[in-house]
PDB file of C-alpha atoms in Angstrom:
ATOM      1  CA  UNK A 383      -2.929 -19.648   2.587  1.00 97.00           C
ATOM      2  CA  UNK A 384      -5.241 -17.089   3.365  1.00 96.00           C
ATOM      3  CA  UNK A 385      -6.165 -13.587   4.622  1.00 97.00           C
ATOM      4  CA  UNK A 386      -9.552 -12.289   5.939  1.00 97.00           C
ATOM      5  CA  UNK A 387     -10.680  -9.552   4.184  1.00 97.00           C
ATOM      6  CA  UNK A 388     -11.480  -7.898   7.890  1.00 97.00           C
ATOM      7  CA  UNK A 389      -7.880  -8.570   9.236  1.00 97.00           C
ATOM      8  CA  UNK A 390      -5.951  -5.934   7.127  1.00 98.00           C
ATOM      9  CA  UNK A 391      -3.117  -4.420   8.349  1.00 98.00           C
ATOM     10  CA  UNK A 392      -3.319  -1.015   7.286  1.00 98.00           C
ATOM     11  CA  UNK A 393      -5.811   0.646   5.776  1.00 98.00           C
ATOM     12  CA  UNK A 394      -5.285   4.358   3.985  1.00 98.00           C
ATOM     13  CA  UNK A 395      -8.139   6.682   2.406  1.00 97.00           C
ATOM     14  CA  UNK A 396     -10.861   5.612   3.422  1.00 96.00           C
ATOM     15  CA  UNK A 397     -12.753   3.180   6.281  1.00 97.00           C
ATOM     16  CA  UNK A 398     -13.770  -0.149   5.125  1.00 97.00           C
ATOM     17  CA  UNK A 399     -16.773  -1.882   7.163  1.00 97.00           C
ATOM     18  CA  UNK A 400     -16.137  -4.949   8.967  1.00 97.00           C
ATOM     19  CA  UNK A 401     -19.520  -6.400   8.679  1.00 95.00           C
ATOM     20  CA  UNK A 402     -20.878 -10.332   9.918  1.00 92.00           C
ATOM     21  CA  UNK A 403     -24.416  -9.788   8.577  1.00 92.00           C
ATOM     22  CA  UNK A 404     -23.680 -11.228   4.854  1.00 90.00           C
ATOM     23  CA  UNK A 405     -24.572 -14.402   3.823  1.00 88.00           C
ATOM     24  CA  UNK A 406     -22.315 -17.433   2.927  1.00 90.00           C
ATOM     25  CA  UNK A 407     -18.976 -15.254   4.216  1.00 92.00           C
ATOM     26  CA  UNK A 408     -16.078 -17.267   5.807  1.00 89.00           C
ATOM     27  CA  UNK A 409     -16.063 -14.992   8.991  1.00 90.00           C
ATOM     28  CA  UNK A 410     -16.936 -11.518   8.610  1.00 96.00           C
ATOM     29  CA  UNK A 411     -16.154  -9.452   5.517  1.00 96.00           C
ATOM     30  CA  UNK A 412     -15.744  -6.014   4.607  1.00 97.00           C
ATOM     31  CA  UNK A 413     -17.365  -3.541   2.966  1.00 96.00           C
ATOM     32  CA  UNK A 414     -17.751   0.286   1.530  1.00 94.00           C
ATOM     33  CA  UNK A 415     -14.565  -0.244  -0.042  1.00 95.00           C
ATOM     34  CA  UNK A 416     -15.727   2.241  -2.483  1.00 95.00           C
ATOM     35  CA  UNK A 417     -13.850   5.801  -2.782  1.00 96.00           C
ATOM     36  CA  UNK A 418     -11.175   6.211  -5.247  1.00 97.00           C
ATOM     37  CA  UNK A 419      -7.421   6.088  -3.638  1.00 98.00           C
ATOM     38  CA  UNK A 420      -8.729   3.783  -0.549  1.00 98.00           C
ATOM     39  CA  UNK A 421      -5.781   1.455   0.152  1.00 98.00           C
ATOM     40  CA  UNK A 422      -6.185  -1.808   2.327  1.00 98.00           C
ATOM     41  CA  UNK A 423      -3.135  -4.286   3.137  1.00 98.00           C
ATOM     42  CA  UNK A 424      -2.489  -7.906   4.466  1.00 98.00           C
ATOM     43  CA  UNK A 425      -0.182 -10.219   5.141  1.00 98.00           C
ATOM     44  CA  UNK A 426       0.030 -13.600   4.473  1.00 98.00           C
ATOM     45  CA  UNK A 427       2.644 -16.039   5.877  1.00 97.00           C
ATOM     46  CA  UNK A 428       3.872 -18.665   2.868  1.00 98.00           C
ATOM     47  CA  UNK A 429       5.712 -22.016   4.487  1.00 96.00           C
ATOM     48  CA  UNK A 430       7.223 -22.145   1.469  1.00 97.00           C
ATOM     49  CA  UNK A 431       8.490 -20.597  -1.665  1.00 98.00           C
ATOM     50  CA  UNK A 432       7.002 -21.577  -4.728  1.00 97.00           C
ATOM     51  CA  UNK A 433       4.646 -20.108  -7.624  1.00 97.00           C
ATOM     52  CA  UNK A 434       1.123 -18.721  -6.933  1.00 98.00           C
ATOM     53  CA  UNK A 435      -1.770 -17.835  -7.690  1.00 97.00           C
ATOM     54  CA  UNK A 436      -3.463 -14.746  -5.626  1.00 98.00           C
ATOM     55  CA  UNK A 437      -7.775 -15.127  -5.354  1.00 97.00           C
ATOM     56  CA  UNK A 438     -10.063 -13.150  -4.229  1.00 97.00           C
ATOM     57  CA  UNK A 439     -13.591 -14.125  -2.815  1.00 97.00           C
ATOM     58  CA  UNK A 440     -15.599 -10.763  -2.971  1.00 97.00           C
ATOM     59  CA  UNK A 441     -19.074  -9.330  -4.146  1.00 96.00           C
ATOM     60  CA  UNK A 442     -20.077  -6.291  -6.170  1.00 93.00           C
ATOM     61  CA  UNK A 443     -20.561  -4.520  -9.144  1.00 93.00           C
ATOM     62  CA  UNK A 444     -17.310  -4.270 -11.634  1.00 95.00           C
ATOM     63  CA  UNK A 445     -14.241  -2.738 -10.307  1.00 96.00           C
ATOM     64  CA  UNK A 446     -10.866  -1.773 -10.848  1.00 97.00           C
ATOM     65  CA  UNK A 447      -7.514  -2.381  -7.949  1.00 98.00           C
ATOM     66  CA  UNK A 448      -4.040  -1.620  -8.457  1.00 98.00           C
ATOM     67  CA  UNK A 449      -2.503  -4.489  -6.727  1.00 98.00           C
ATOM     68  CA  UNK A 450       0.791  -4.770  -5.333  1.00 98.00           C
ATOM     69  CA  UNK A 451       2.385  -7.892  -3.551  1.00 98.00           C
ATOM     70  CA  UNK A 452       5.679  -6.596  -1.304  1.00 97.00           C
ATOM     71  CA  UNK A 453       6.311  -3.055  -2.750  1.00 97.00           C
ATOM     72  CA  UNK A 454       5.905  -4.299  -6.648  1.00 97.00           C
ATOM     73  CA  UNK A 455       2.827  -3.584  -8.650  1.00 97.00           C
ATOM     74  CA  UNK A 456       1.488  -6.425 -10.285  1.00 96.00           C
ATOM     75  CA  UNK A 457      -0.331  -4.466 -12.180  1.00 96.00           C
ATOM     76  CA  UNK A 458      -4.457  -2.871 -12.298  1.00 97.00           C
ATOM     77  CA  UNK A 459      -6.734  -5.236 -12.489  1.00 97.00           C
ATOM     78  CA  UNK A 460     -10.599  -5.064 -13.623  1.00 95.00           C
ATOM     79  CA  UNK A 461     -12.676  -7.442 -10.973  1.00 96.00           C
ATOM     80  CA  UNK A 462     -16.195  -8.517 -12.686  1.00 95.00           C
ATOM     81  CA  UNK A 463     -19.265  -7.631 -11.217  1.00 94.00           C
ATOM     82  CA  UNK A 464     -20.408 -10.741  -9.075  1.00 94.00           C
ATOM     83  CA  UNK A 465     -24.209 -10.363  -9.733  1.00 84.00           C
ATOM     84  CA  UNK A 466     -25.046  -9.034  -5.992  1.00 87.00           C
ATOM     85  CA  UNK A 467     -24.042  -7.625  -2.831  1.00 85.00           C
ATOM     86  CA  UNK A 468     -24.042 -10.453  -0.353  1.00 85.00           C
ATOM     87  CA  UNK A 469     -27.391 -10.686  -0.039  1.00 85.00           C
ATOM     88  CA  UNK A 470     -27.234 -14.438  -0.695  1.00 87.00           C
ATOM     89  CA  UNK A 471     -24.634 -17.115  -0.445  1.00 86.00           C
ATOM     90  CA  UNK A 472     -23.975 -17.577  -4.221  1.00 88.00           C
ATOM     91  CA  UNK A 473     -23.668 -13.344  -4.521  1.00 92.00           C
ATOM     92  CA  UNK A 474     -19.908 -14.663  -3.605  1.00 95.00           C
ATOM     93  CA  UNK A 475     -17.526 -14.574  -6.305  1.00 95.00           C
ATOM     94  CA  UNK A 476     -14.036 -15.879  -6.805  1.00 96.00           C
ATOM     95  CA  UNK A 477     -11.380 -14.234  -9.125  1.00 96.00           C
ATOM     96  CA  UNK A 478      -8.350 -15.430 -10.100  1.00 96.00           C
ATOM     97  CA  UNK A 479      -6.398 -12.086 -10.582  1.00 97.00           C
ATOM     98  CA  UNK A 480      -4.893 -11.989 -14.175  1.00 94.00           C
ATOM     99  CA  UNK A 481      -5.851 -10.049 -17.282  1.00 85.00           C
ATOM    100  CA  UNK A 482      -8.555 -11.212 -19.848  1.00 80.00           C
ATOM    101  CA  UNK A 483      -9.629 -14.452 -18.189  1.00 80.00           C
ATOM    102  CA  UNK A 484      -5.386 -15.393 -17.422  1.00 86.00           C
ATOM    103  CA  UNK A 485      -4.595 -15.896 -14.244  1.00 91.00           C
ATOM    104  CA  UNK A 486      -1.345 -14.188 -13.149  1.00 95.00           C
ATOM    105  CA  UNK A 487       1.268 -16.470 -11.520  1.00 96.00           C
ATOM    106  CA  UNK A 488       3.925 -15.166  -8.727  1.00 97.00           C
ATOM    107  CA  UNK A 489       6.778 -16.566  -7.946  1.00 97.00           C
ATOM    108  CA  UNK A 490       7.516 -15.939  -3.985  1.00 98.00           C
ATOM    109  CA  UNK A 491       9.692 -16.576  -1.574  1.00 98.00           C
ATOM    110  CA  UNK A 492       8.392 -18.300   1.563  1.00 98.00           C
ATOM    111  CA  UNK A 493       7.963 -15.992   4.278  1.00 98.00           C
ATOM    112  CA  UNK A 494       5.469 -12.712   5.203  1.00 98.00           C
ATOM    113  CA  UNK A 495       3.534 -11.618   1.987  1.00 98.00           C
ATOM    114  CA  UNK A 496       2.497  -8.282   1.887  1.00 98.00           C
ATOM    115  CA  UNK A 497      -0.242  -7.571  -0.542  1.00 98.00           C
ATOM    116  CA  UNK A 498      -1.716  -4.313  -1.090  1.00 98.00           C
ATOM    117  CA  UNK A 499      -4.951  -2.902  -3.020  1.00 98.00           C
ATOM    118  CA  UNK A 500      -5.907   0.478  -4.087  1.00 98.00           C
ATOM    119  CA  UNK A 501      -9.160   1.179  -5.432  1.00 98.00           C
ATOM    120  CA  UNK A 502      -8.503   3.336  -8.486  1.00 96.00           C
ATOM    121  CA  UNK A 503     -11.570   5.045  -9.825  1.00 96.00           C
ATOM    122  CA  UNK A 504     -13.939   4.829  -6.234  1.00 96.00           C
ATOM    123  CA  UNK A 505     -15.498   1.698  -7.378  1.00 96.00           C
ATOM    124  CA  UNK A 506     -17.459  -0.730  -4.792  1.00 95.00           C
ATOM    125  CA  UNK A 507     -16.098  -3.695  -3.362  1.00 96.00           C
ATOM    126  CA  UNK A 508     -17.042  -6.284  -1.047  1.00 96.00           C
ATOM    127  CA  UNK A 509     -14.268  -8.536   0.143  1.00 97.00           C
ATOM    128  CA  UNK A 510     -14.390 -11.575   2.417  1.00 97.00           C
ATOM    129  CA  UNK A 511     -10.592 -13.100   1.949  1.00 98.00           C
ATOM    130  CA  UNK A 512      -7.560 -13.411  -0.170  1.00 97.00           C
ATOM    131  CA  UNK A 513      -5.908 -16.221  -0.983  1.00 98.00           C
ATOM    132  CA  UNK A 514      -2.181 -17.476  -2.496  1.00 98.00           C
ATOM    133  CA  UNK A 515      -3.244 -20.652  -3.748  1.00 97.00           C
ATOM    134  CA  UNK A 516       0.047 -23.210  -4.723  1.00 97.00           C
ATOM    135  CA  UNK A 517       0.316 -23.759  -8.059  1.00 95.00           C
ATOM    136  CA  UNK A 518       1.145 -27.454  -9.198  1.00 84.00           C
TER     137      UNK A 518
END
């Protein structure tokens, strides 16, 4: 279940870049995502409730998000650099957001999702999606 980076719902803080001249993106992505207290949101509709993981497919140097998925912080998260900017197809990086290699797993409801980042310390970012991902 899935949300393109360039189809955020509300952005605060800043103006991200919806860009379609990166390599290897699904769609277009987004970028200059970079000055501290930007704030982008999506939604994504779950069939059905169940535990999940939340991914991100992005590119950049290291960075730090406060996260939040419908109103509750999950918590701030570090994002490892990907080893380029988009440049190429395999600049693209996925991360399973969790702490020190974990991935965390939600447990949600089925319904709207409303996930929210904030970059914390005006870090770069390159996003092309999101992603709740079931858990088995």
């Amino acid at each position: 279940f899935l949300a393109e980076a360039e189809n955020f719902i509300d952005e605060k803080g800043g103006k991200a870049v919806v860009r379609d001249d990166k390599v290897g993106v699904n769609g277009k992505c987004i970028s200059h995502w970079d000055s501290k207290d930007h704030e982008l949101s999506w939604k994504i509709d779950l069939p059905q409730a169940g535990k999940y993981i939340l991914q991100l497919r992005y590119t950049g140097e290291r960075s730090t998000r406060d996260i939040y998925i419908n109103g509750e912080k999950l918590g701030t998260f570090v994002i490892p650099a990907s080893g380029g900017l988009g440049a190429s197809a395999v600049d693209w990086e996925l991360y399973n957001v969790g702490h020190n290699g974990g991935q965390l797993v939600l447990d949600l409801k089925a319904g709207p999702q409303l996930i929210r980042m904030v970059n914390t310390k005006g870090e770069m970012l390159n996003l092309d999606y999101l992603s709740l991902i079931p858990v088995k």
